[in-house]
mmCIF file of C-alpha atoms in Angstrom:
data_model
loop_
_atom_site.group_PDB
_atom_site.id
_atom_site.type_symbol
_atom_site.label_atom_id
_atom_site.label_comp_id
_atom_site.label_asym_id
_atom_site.label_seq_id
_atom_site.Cartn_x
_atom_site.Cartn_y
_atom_site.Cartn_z
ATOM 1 C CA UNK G 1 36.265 23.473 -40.924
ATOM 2 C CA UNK G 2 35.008 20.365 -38.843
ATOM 3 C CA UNK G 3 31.308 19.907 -38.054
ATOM 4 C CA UNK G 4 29.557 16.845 -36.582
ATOM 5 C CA UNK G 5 26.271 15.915 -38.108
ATOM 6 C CA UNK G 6 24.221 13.540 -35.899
ATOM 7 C CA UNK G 7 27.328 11.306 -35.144
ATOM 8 C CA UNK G 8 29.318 11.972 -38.253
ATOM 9 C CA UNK G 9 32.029 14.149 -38.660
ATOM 10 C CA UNK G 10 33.217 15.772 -41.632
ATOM 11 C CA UNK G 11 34.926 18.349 -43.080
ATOM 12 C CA UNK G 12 33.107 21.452 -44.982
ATOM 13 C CA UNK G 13 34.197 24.726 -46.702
ATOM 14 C CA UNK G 14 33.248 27.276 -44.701
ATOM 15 C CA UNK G 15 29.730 29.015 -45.466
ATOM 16 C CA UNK G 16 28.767 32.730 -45.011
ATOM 17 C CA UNK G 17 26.684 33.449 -41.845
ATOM 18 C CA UNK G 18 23.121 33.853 -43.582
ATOM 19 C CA UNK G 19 20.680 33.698 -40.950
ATOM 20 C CA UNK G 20 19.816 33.379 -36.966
ATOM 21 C CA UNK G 21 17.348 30.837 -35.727
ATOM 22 C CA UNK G 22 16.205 31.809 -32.282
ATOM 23 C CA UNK G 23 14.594 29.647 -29.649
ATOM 24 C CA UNK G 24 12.371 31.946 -27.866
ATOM 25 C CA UNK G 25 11.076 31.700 -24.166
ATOM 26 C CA UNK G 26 14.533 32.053 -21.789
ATOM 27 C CA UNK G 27 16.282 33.545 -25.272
ATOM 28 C CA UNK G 28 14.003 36.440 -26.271
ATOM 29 C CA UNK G 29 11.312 36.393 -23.778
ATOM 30 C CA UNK G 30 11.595 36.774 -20.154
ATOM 31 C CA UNK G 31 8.887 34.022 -19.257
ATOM 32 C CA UNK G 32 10.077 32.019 -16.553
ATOM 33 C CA UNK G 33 8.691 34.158 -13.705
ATOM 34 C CA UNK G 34 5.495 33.991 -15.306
ATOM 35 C CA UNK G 35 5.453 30.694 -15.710
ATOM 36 C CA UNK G 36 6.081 29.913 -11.955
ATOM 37 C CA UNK G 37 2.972 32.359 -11.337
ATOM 38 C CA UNK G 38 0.877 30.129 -13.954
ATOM 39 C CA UNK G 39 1.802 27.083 -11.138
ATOM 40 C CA UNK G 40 1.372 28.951 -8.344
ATOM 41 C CA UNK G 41 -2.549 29.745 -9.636
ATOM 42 C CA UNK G 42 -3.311 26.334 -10.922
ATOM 43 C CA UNK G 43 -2.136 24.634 -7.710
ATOM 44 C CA UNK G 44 -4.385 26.933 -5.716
ATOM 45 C CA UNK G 45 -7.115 26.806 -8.026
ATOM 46 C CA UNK G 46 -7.210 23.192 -7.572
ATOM 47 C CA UNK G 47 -6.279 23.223 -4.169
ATOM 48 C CA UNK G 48 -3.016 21.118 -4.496
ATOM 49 C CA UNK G 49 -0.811 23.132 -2.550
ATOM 50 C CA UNK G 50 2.240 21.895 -4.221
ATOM 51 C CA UNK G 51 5.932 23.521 -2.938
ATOM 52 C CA UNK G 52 6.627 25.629 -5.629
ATOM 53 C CA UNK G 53 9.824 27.592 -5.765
ATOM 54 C CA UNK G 54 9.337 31.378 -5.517
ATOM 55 C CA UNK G 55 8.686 33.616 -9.048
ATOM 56 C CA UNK G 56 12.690 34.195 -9.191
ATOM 57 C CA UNK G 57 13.725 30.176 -8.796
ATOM 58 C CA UNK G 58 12.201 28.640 -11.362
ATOM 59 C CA UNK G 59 15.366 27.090 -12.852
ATOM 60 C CA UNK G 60 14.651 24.219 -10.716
ATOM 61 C CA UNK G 61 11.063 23.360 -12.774
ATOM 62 C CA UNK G 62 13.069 24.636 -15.755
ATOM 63 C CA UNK G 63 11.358 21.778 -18.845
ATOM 64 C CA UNK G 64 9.676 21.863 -22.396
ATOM 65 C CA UNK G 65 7.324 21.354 -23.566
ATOM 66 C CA UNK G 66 4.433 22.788 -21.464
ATOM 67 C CA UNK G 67 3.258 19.322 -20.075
ATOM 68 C CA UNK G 68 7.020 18.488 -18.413
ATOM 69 C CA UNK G 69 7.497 21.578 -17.136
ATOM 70 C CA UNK G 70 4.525 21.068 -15.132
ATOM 71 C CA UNK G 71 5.047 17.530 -14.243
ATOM 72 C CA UNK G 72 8.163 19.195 -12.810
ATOM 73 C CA UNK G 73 6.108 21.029 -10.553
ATOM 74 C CA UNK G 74 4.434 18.342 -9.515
ATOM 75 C CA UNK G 75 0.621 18.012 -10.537
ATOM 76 C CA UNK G 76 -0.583 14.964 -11.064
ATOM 77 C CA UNK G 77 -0.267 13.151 -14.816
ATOM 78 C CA UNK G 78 -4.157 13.124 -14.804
ATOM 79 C CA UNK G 79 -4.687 17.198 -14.470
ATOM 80 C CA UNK G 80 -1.960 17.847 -16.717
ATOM 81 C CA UNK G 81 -3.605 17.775 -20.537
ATOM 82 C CA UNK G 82 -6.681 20.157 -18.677
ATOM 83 C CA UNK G 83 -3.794 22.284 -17.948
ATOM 84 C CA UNK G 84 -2.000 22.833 -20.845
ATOM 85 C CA UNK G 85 -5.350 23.387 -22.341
ATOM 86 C CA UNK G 86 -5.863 26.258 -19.753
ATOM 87 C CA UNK G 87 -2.342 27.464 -20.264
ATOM 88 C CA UNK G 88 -2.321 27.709 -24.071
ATOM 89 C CA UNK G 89 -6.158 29.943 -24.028
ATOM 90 C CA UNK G 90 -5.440 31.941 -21.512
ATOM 91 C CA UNK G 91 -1.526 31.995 -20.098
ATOM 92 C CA UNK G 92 -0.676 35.278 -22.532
ATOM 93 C CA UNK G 93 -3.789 37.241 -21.140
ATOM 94 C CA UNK G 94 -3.449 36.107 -17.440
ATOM 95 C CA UNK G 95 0.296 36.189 -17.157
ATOM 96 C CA UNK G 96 1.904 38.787 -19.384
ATOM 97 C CA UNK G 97 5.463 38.537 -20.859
ATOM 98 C CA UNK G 98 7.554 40.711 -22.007
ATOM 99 C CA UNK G 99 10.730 40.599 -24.575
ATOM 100 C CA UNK G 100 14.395 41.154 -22.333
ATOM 101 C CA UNK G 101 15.613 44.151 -22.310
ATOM 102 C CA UNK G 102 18.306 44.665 -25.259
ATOM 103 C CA UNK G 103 15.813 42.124 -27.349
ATOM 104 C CA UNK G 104 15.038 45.108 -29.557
ATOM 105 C CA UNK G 105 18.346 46.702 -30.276
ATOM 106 C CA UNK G 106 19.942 42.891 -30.436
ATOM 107 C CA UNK G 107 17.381 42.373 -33.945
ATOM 108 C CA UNK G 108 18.345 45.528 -35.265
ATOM 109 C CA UNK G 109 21.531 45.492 -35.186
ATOM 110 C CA UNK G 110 21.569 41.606 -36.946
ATOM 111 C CA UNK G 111 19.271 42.854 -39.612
ATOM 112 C CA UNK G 112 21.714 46.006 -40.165
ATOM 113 C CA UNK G 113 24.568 43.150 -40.920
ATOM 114 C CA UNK G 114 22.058 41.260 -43.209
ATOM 115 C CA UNK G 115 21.328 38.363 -41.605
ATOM 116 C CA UNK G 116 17.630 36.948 -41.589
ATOM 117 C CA UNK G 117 15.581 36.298 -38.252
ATOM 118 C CA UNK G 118 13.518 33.714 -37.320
ATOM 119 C CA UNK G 119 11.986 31.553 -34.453
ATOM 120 C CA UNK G 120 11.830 27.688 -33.857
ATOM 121 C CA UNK G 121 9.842 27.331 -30.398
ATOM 122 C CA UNK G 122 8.645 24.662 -28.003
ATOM 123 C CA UNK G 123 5.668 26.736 -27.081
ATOM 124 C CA UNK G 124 3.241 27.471 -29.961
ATOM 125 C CA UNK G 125 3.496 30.580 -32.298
ATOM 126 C CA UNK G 126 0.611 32.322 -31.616
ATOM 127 C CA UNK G 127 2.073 33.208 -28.084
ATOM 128 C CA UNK G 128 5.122 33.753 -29.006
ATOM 129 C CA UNK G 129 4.143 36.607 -31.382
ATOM 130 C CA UNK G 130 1.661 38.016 -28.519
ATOM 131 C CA UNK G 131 4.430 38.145 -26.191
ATOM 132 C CA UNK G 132 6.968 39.629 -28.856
ATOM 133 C CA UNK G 133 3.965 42.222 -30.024
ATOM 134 C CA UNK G 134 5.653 44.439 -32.836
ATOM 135 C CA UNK G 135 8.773 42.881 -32.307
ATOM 136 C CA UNK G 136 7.618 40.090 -34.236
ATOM 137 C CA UNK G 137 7.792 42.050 -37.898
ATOM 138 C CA UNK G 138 11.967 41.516 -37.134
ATOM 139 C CA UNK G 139 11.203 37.763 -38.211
ATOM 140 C CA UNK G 140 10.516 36.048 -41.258
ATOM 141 C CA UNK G 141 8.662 33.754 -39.454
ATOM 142 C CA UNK G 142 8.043 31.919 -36.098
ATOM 143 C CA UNK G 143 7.440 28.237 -35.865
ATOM 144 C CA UNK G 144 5.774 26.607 -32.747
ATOM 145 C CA UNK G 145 4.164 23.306 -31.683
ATOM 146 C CA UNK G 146 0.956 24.913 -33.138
ATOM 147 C CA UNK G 147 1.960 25.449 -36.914
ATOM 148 C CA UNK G 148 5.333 23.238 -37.265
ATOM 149 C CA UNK G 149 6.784 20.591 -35.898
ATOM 150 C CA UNK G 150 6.276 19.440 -32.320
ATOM 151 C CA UNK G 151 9.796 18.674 -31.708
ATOM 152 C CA UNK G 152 12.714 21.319 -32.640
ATOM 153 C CA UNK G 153 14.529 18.183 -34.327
ATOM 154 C CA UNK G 154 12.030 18.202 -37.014
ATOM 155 C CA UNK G 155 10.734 21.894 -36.605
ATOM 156 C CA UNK G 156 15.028 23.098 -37.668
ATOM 157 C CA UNK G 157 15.114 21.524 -40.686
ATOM 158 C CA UNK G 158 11.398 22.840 -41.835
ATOM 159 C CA UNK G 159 13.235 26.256 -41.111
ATOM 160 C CA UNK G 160 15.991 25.613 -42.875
ATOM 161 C CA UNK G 161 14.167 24.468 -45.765
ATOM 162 C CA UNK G 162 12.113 27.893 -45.805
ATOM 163 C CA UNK G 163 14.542 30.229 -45.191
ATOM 164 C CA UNK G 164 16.227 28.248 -48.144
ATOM 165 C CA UNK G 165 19.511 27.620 -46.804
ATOM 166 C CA UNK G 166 21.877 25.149 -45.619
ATOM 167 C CA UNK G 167 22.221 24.153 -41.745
ATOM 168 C CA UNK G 168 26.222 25.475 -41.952
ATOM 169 C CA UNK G 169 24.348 28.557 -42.945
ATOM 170 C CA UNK G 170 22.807 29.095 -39.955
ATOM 171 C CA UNK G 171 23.440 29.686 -36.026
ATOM 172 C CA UNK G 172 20.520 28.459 -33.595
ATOM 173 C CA UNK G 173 20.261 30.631 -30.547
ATOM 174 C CA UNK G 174 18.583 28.558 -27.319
ATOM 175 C CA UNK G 175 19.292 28.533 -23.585
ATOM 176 C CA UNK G 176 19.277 24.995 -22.662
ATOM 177 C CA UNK G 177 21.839 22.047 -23.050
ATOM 178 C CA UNK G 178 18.794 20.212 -25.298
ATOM 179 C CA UNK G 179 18.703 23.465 -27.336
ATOM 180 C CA UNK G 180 22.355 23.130 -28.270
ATOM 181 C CA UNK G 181 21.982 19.177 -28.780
ATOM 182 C CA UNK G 182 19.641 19.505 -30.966
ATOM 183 C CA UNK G 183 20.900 22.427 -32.913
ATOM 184 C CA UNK G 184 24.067 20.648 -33.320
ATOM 185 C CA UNK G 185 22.286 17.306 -34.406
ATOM 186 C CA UNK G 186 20.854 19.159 -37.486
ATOM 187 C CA UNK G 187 24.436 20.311 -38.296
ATOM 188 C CA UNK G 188 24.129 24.681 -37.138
ATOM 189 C CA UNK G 189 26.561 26.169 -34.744
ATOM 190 C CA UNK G 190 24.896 26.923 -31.467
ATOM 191 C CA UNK G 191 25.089 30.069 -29.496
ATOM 192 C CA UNK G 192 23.851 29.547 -25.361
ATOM 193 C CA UNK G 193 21.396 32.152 -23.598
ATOM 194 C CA UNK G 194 22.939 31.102 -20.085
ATOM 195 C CA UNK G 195 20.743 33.911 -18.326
ATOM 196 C CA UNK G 196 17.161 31.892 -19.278
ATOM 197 C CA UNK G 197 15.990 28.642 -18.714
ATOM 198 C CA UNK G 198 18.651 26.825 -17.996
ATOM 199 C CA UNK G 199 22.472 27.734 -16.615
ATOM 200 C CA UNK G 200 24.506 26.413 -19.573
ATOM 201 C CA UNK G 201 28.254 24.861 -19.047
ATOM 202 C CA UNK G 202 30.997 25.481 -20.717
ATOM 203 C CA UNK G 203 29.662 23.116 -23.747
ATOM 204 C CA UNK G 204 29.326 26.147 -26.127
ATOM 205 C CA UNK G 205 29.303 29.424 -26.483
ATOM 206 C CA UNK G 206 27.768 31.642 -24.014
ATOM 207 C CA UNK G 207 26.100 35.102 -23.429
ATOM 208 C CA UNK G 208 24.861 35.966 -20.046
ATOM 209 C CA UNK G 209 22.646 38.977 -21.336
ATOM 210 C CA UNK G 210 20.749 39.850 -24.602
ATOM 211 C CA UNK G 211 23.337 42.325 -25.448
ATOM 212 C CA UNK G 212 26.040 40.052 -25.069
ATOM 213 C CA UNK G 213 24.563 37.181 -27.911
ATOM 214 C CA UNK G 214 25.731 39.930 -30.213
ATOM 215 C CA UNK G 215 29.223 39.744 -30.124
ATOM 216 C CA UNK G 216 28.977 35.410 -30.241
ATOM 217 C CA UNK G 217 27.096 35.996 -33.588
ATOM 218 C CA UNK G 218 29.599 38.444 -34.842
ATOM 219 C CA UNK G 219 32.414 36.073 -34.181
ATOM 220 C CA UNK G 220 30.936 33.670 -36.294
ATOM 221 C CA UNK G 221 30.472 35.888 -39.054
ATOM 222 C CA UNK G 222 34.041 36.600 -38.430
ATOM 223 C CA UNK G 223 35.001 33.062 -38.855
ATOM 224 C CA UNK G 224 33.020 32.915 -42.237
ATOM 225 C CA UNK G 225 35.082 35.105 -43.384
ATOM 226 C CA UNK G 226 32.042 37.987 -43.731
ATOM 227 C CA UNK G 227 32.611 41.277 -43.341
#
């Protein structure tokens, strides 16, 4: 089949489905609404009263890494690095998130068809695995700005490398249009989240709930001829 490998295109033989790379806020955990509350605190805290959208519109600061998501909110470049400071000690105390509902049942059911799990995140590991709590025993590992790469560009290939496979191998599972860019520049399929950060187009494809990424995934393993 076709693929298209930062600007080249080739043809490869087809390669069993062996593993699912998942990005992880807006994809496994529902932390947008508390990341609008983590604005709305800091901009009374330091009095800025900035217009923030309400908990449920935060598509419209919808950025990552921490620091552009809160220049999209609007506090000034010189607070920002004291906030990201506060946000990475105490956001996962102060503002608690939780997996989406299906998140469980969706890893099972991948790890009953064999495939191995892991995470490549712009926010660091350490809260991703708070937020994901026992859930995160379903992966092999989770990668974040604290303990990989900063940028997913680099931090997909170091996953890659040790899950020991190949990026035709793989599916990356994100729900923003940079999510499937990248993915696709380091040659895996992508599969869209278009109920988190980000509403996807019609660029790839799409699942509007946790229970329907399952389906996407099984289609590929379809298509690799795995049964």
């Amino acid at each position: 089949y076709q693929r298209r490998v930062r600007g080249t295109t080739f043809w490869t033989m087809a390669a069993p489905l062996a593993a699912v790379i998942f990005d992880a806020d807006g994809t496994l955990l529902d932390s947008l609404p508390p990341h609008v509350d983590f604005c709305h605190a800091m901009s009374r805290h330091y009095e800025l009263h900035l217009p923030l959208p309400p908990r449920d519109g935060g598509r419209q600061l919808s950025a990552a890494p921490m620091d552009n998501f809160l220049r999209k909110a609007g506090f000034p470049e010189d607070l920002i690095p004291e906030l990201v400071q506060s946000y990475e000690a105490n956001f996962v105390q102060q503002f608690p998130v939780l997996p989406f509902d299906g998140v469980q049942a969706l890893l099972e059911e991948l790890r009953r068809l064999g495939l191995r799990l892991a995470i490549v995140t712009s926010n660091t590991a350490a809260n991703v695995q708070a937020c994901l709590g026992e859930l995160q025993g379903e992966f092999e590992f989770v990668y974040g700005i604290d303990n990989a790469a900063l940028s997913k560009g680099q931090a997909i290939p170091m996953a890659l490398e040790a899950l020991g496979i190949g990026a035709e191998q793989a599916v990356y599972v994100g729900d923003t249009a940079k999510d499937r860019r990248v993915s696709r520049e380091c040659g895996l399929e992508f599969v869209g989240a278009a109920y988190g950060f980000e509403a996807l187009d019609e660029g790839s494809a799409n699942a509007d709930s946790v229970p329907g990424l399952l389906p996407l995934i099984q289609k590929l393993m379809e298509e690799r001829h795995v049964s």
